[in-house]
Amino acid sequence: SIAPSLKSVYEIDYQNYQVIFVDDGSVDHTLAIVTEVASQHPHIATQILTKPNGGKASALNFGLAHATGELVLCVDSDSRLAKTGLRSAVTRFEDPLVASVGGHVYIASFKNLLLRFQQLEYLLGLNFPRRTMSLFGSVCVVPGPVGLFRRRYLLEAGGYHTDRSNFAEDAELTIRLLTHGWRIHSDEDLIAYTEGPETVEALLRQRYRWVRGMHQAVQIHWRALKKVGVFRGRLIATHLLIETSFLPIFNMGMTVFFLSLFFHSGVTKIFGLYLVYTAVIDMCRVAIGIHDNKKSPSWFFLILIEKPIYSFMLQTWALLSLFDEWRQEEMSWDKLERTGQIESTRRAS
């Protein structure tokens, strides 16, 4: 996936930028491929750096140390940038308090149902809330595939933490920037297409790391967050508490409660009202999502089967992941197998 990813960086609609590629101790042909792609774009200043393997945070800090621009756009090696959008995101930095602008992430390929479910989740569960929190300058996670930063603030905050016991370096950095009182927005025109796990096993491994890593980031910065203004700090802290702890427990509890009523007590009316209520809410969210992102009405049918299959599976897994985190169960970094999905990037019709 590295060739199409790097080519997309060279094709963005922007003037006067430098490209920094960090090879974090790759043992395959990554370096040779990158060198070949870079040679085809001599008009753009490019630095190809290599270092012993130290993890993603270490690689990002290494690249940051060689950057010279006022703004730094961080892109994952398995993600492909949309050509336009950067100009719009840059205008948000006219506000001197803005430290970062997060982009919107989409799944690159839809070759199976699991990937379509992930796209729906990104559309409604990740990008949609990010737009809402952006109104308050309080986006809580700048996504790894596409995040734009003011370099000076990033350095003042200490860059990316290389402690490998934290498993969500993007979330930890974002929350740390917010604790300094800076603002973080999102821009729906700044888009990256990324690879999604193609199997249930790979998806659950990814989400296990996400859930525990996010919970770790909130624990680290909880006290500092509450000091960032009476309203804004408490808004962020409450939002994160709900997202990381309350919702997984509440959602599972509601599901089990209504299923118990249905199967053991024969109470069909309340169960039916619950299903209608959740369906109406989901349909409203999909309507807004497909309108704003020019998706086809076929996504309405997908949401009907997403709830009992995909959503319930992730709810259960999130709760189990939280239990492991509370028990301080040992965990290790996991690596998603790359399949080159982004070579055939396209929007869902």
Coordinates of C-alpha atoms in Angstrom, one line a residue:
S1 CA 0.0 0.0 0.0
I2 CA 3.0 2.4 0.4
A3 CA 3.2 3.3 -3.4
P4 CA -0.4 4.6 -3.8
S5 CA -0.2 6.2 -0.4
L6 CA 2.9 8.2 -1.2
K7 CA 1.6 9.0 -4.7
S8 CA -1.5 10.6 -3.2
V9 CA 0.7 12.8 -1.1
Y10 CA 2.5 14.1 -4.2
E11 CA -0.9 14.8 -5.9
I12 CA -2.5 16.9 -3.3
D13 CA -3.8 20.3 -4.4
Y14 CA -1.4 22.6 -2.4
Q15 CA 1.7 24.7 -3.1
N16 CA 5.1 24.7 -1.4
Y17 CA 5.2 21.7 0.8
Q18 CA 7.9 19.1 1.6
V19 CA 7.4 15.4 1.9
I20 CA 9.1 13.5 4.7
F21 CA 9.0 9.7 4.7
V22 CA 10.2 7.8 7.7
D23 CA 11.2 4.2 7.3
D24 CA 10.9 2.7 10.8
G25 CA 13.2 -0.3 10.3
S26 CA 11.3 -2.0 7.5
V27 CA 12.5 -5.5 6.6
D28 CA 10.8 -5.7 3.2
H29 CA 11.1 -3.6 0.0
T30 CA 9.4 -0.5 1.4
L31 CA 12.5 1.7 1.2
A32 CA 13.2 0.7 -2.5
I33 CA 9.6 1.4 -3.5
V34 CA 9.6 4.8 -1.8
T35 CA 12.8 5.8 -3.4
E36 CA 11.4 4.8 -6.8
V37 CA 8.2 6.8 -6.3
A38 CA 10.0 9.8 -5.0
S39 CA 12.3 9.8 -8.1
Q40 CA 9.2 10.3 -10.2
H41 CA 8.4 13.6 -8.5
P42 CA 11.7 15.6 -8.4
H43 CA 9.8 18.9 -8.3
I44 CA 8.7 18.3 -4.7
A45 CA 11.3 18.4 -1.9
T46 CA 11.5 15.0 -0.4
Q47 CA 13.4 13.6 2.6
I48 CA 13.6 9.8 2.9
L49 CA 14.7 9.0 6.5
T50 CA 15.4 5.6 7.9
K51 CA 15.9 4.5 11.5
P52 CA 15.9 1.4 13.7
N53 CA 12.4 0.1 14.5
G54 CA 11.0 2.1 17.4
G55 CA 7.2 2.1 16.8
K56 CA 4.9 4.6 15.2
A57 CA 5.2 7.4 17.8
S58 CA 9.0 7.2 17.6
A59 CA 8.8 7.4 13.8
L60 CA 6.5 10.4 13.9
N61 CA 8.8 12.3 16.3
F62 CA 11.8 11.5 14.0
G63 CA 10.0 13.0 11.0
L64 CA 8.8 16.0 13.1
A65 CA 12.4 16.7 14.1
H66 CA 13.2 17.2 10.4
A67 CA 10.2 19.2 9.4
T68 CA 10.5 22.9 8.7
G69 CA 7.0 24.1 7.8
E70 CA 4.7 25.9 10.2
L71 CA 2.1 23.1 9.7
V72 CA 2.7 19.3 9.6
L73 CA 0.3 16.8 8.0
C74 CA 0.7 13.3 9.4
V75 CA -0.4 10.5 7.2
D76 CA -0.3 6.7 7.8
S77 CA 1.4 4.5 5.3
D78 CA -1.8 2.5 4.7
S79 CA -3.9 5.6 3.9
R80 CA -4.5 7.5 0.7
L81 CA -5.2 11.3 0.7
A82 CA -8.0 12.8 -1.3
K83 CA -6.5 15.4 -3.7
T84 CA -8.5 18.4 -2.4
G85 CA -9.3 19.5 1.2
L86 CA -5.9 20.6 2.5
R87 CA -6.5 24.2 1.5
S88 CA -9.7 24.3 3.5
A89 CA -8.1 22.8 6.6
V90 CA -5.2 25.2 6.6
T91 CA -7.6 28.2 6.8
R92 CA -8.7 27.1 10.2
F93 CA -5.2 27.9 11.6
E94 CA -6.0 31.6 11.1
D95 CA -7.2 31.3 14.7
P96 CA -4.0 31.3 16.8
L97 CA -5.5 29.0 19.4
V98 CA -6.0 26.1 16.9
A99 CA -3.4 23.4 17.4
S100 CA -4.7 20.8 15.1
V101 CA -7.4 19.9 12.5
G102 CA -8.5 16.3 12.1
G103 CA -9.6 14.9 8.8
H104 CA -12.4 12.5 8.0
V105 CA -11.5 8.8 7.4
Y106 CA -13.3 6.5 5.0
I107 CA -12.7 2.8 4.3
A108 CA -11.0 2.3 0.9
S109 CA -12.6 -0.9 -0.2
F110 CA -16.0 -2.5 0.1
K111 CA -15.3 -6.0 -1.2
N112 CA -17.1 -7.7 1.7
L113 CA -20.0 -6.9 4.1
L114 CA -17.6 -6.4 7.1
L115 CA -15.9 -3.5 5.3
R116 CA -19.2 -1.9 4.5
F117 CA -20.2 -2.1 8.1
Q118 CA -17.0 -0.4 9.0
Q119 CA -17.7 2.4 6.5
L120 CA -21.1 2.9 8.1
E121 CA -19.5 3.1 11.5
Y122 CA -16.9 5.6 10.3
L123 CA -19.6 7.7 8.7
L124 CA -22.0 7.8 11.7
G125 CA -20.0 6.7 14.7
L126 CA -16.7 8.5 14.1
N127 CA -17.0 11.3 11.5
F128 CA -20.4 12.5 12.6
P129 CA -19.5 13.1 16.3
R130 CA -16.2 14.6 15.3
R131 CA -18.1 17.3 13.4
T132 CA -20.2 18.1 16.4
M133 CA -17.2 18.4 18.8
S134 CA -15.5 20.6 16.2
L135 CA -18.1 23.3 16.8
F136 CA -16.6 23.7 20.3
G137 CA -13.0 23.3 19.1
S138 CA -12.9 20.2 21.2
V139 CA -12.3 17.2 18.8
C140 CA -11.0 14.4 21.1
V141 CA -9.2 12.3 18.6
V142 CA -7.3 13.5 15.6
P143 CA -7.2 10.3 13.4
G144 CA -3.8 8.8 12.6
P145 CA -4.5 8.5 8.8
V146 CA -4.9 12.3 8.4
G147 CA -4.1 14.9 11.0
L148 CA -2.9 18.4 10.5
F149 CA -0.9 20.1 13.3
R150 CA 0.7 23.4 14.1
R151 CA 4.3 22.3 14.5
R152 CA 5.2 24.7 17.3
Y153 CA 2.4 23.6 19.5
L154 CA 3.1 20.0 18.8
L155 CA 6.7 20.4 19.9
E156 CA 5.6 22.5 23.0
A157 CA 3.4 19.6 24.0
G158 CA 6.3 17.2 23.8
G159 CA 5.4 15.5 20.5
Y160 CA 4.1 11.9 20.4
H161 CA 4.7 9.9 23.6
T162 CA 6.8 6.9 22.9
D163 CA 5.7 5.0 25.9
R164 CA 4.5 1.7 24.3
S165 CA 2.2 0.9 27.2
N166 CA -0.2 3.4 25.8
F167 CA -2.0 1.9 22.8
A168 CA -3.7 4.9 21.3
E169 CA -1.0 7.5 20.7
D170 CA -3.2 9.6 18.5
A171 CA -5.9 9.9 21.1
E172 CA -3.4 10.6 23.9
L173 CA -1.7 13.4 21.9
T174 CA -5.0 15.0 21.0
I175 CA -6.2 15.0 24.6
R176 CA -2.8 16.3 25.8
L177 CA -3.1 19.2 23.3
L178 CA -6.6 20.0 24.6
T179 CA -5.2 20.2 28.2
H180 CA -3.0 23.1 27.1
G181 CA -6.1 25.1 26.3
W182 CA -5.7 24.9 22.5
R183 CA -8.5 24.2 20.1
I184 CA -8.9 21.2 17.8
H185 CA -11.3 21.2 14.9
S186 CA -12.2 18.8 12.1
D187 CA -12.6 19.4 8.4
E188 CA -14.9 17.2 6.4
D189 CA -13.0 18.1 3.2
L190 CA -9.7 16.8 4.5
I191 CA -10.2 13.1 3.6
A192 CA -8.1 10.0 3.9
Y193 CA -9.1 6.5 2.6
T194 CA -7.6 3.7 4.8
E195 CA -7.4 0.0 4.9
G196 CA -10.0 -1.7 7.1
P197 CA -9.7 -5.2 8.7
E198 CA -11.1 -7.8 6.3
T199 CA -11.8 -10.5 8.9
V200 CA -13.7 -10.5 12.2
E201 CA -10.6 -11.6 14.1
A202 CA -8.5 -8.7 12.7
L203 CA -11.3 -6.3 13.4
L204 CA -11.7 -7.4 17.0
R205 CA -7.9 -7.2 17.6
Q206 CA -7.9 -3.6 16.3
R207 CA -10.9 -2.5 18.4
Y208 CA -9.4 -4.2 21.5
R209 CA -6.4 -1.9 21.2
W210 CA -8.6 1.2 20.4
V211 CA -10.9 0.7 23.4
R212 CA -8.1 0.1 25.9
G213 CA -5.9 2.8 24.4
M214 CA -8.6 5.4 24.6
H215 CA -9.4 4.5 28.2
Q216 CA -5.7 4.8 29.1
A217 CA -5.5 8.3 27.5
V218 CA -8.5 9.5 29.4
Q219 CA -7.1 8.2 32.7
I220 CA -3.8 9.9 32.1
H221 CA -5.3 13.4 31.4
W222 CA -8.5 13.3 33.4
R223 CA -7.5 15.8 36.1
A224 CA -5.8 18.2 33.6
L225 CA -8.8 18.2 31.3
K226 CA -11.2 19.4 34.1
K227 CA -9.0 22.5 34.6
V228 CA -9.4 23.7 30.9
G229 CA -12.2 26.2 31.6
V230 CA -15.4 25.5 33.5
F231 CA -17.5 24.7 30.4
R232 CA -15.2 23.5 27.8
G233 CA -13.0 21.3 30.0
R234 CA -16.0 19.6 31.6
L235 CA -17.6 19.1 28.2
I236 CA -14.6 17.3 26.9
A237 CA -14.1 15.2 30.1
T238 CA -17.8 14.3 30.2
H239 CA -17.8 13.4 26.5
L240 CA -14.8 11.1 26.9
L241 CA -16.2 9.5 30.1
I242 CA -19.4 8.7 28.3
E243 CA -17.6 7.4 25.2
T244 CA -15.0 5.2 26.9
S245 CA -16.9 3.9 29.9
F246 CA -20.6 4.7 30.2
L247 CA -21.9 3.9 26.6
P248 CA -20.4 0.3 26.4
I249 CA -22.0 -0.6 29.7
F250 CA -25.3 1.2 29.0
N251 CA -25.8 -0.2 25.5
M252 CA -25.1 -3.7 26.6
G253 CA -27.4 -3.3 29.6
M254 CA -30.3 -2.0 27.5
T255 CA -29.9 -4.7 24.9
V256 CA -29.8 -7.5 27.5
F257 CA -32.8 -5.9 29.4
F258 CA -35.1 -5.7 26.4
L259 CA -34.1 -9.2 25.2
S260 CA -34.8 -10.6 28.6
L261 CA -38.3 -8.9 28.6
F262 CA -39.0 -10.4 25.2
F263 CA -37.8 -13.9 25.8
H264 CA -38.7 -14.5 29.4
S265 CA -41.7 -12.3 30.1
G266 CA -43.3 -12.2 26.7
V267 CA -43.4 -8.4 26.8
T268 CA -43.5 -7.6 23.1
K269 CA -44.9 -4.1 23.2
I270 CA -42.0 -2.5 25.0
F271 CA -39.5 -4.5 23.0
G272 CA -41.2 -3.4 19.8
L273 CA -41.2 0.3 20.8
Y274 CA -37.5 0.0 21.6
L275 CA -36.7 -1.5 18.2
V276 CA -38.8 1.3 16.5
Y277 CA -37.1 4.0 18.5
T278 CA -33.6 2.8 17.7
A279 CA -34.5 2.3 14.1
V280 CA -35.9 5.8 13.7
I281 CA -32.8 7.3 15.3
D282 CA -30.5 5.3 13.1
M283 CA -32.5 6.3 10.0
C284 CA -32.2 10.0 10.8
R285 CA -28.4 9.6 11.3
V286 CA -28.1 7.8 8.0
A287 CA -30.2 10.4 6.2
I288 CA -27.9 13.1 7.4
G289 CA -24.8 11.1 6.5
I290 CA -25.8 10.1 3.0
H291 CA -26.9 13.7 2.3
D292 CA -23.7 15.2 3.5
N293 CA -21.5 12.6 1.9
K294 CA -23.5 12.1 -1.3
K295 CA -24.1 8.4 -0.6
S296 CA -26.9 6.4 -2.2
P297 CA -30.1 5.4 -0.3
S298 CA -28.8 1.8 -0.3
W299 CA -27.1 2.7 3.1
F300 CA -30.6 2.7 4.6
F301 CA -30.9 -1.0 4.1
L302 CA -27.4 -1.6 5.5
I303 CA -28.3 0.0 8.8
L304 CA -31.2 -2.4 9.3
I305 CA -28.9 -5.4 9.5
E306 CA -25.9 -3.5 11.0
K307 CA -27.5 -3.2 14.5
P308 CA -28.2 -6.8 15.3
I309 CA -25.0 -8.1 13.7
Y310 CA -22.1 -5.7 13.7
S311 CA -23.1 -3.2 16.4
F312 CA -24.0 -5.8 19.0
M313 CA -20.7 -7.7 18.3
L314 CA -18.7 -4.5 18.9
Q315 CA -20.7 -3.6 22.0
T316 CA -19.9 -6.9 23.6
W317 CA -16.3 -6.7 22.6
A318 CA -15.9 -3.2 24.0
L319 CA -17.2 -4.3 27.3
L320 CA -14.8 -7.3 27.5
S321 CA -12.0 -5.0 26.5
L322 CA -12.9 -2.6 29.3
F323 CA -12.9 -5.4 31.8
D324 CA -9.4 -6.4 30.7
E325 CA -8.3 -2.8 31.1
W326 CA -9.8 -2.5 34.6
R327 CA -8.1 -5.8 35.5
Q328 CA -4.8 -4.4 34.0
E329 CA -4.5 -7.4 31.8
E330 CA -1.3 -7.5 29.9
M331 CA -1.5 -6.6 26.2
S332 CA 0.8 -6.0 23.3
W333 CA 0.8 -4.0 20.1
D334 CA -0.9 -5.7 17.2
K335 CA -0.3 -5.2 13.5
L336 CA -3.0 -5.2 10.8
E337 CA -2.0 -7.2 7.8
R338 CA -1.9 -4.9 4.7
T339 CA -3.6 -6.0 1.5
G340 CA -3.3 -3.0 -0.7
Q341 CA -6.9 -1.9 -0.5
I342 CA -6.1 1.7 -1.1
E343 CA -4.9 1.0 -4.6
S344 CA -8.5 0.8 -5.8
T345 CA -9.9 3.6 -3.7
R346 CA -13.4 4.7 -4.6
R347 CA -16.4 6.2 -2.9
A348 CA -19.3 3.9 -2.0
S349 CA -22.1 4.4 -4.4

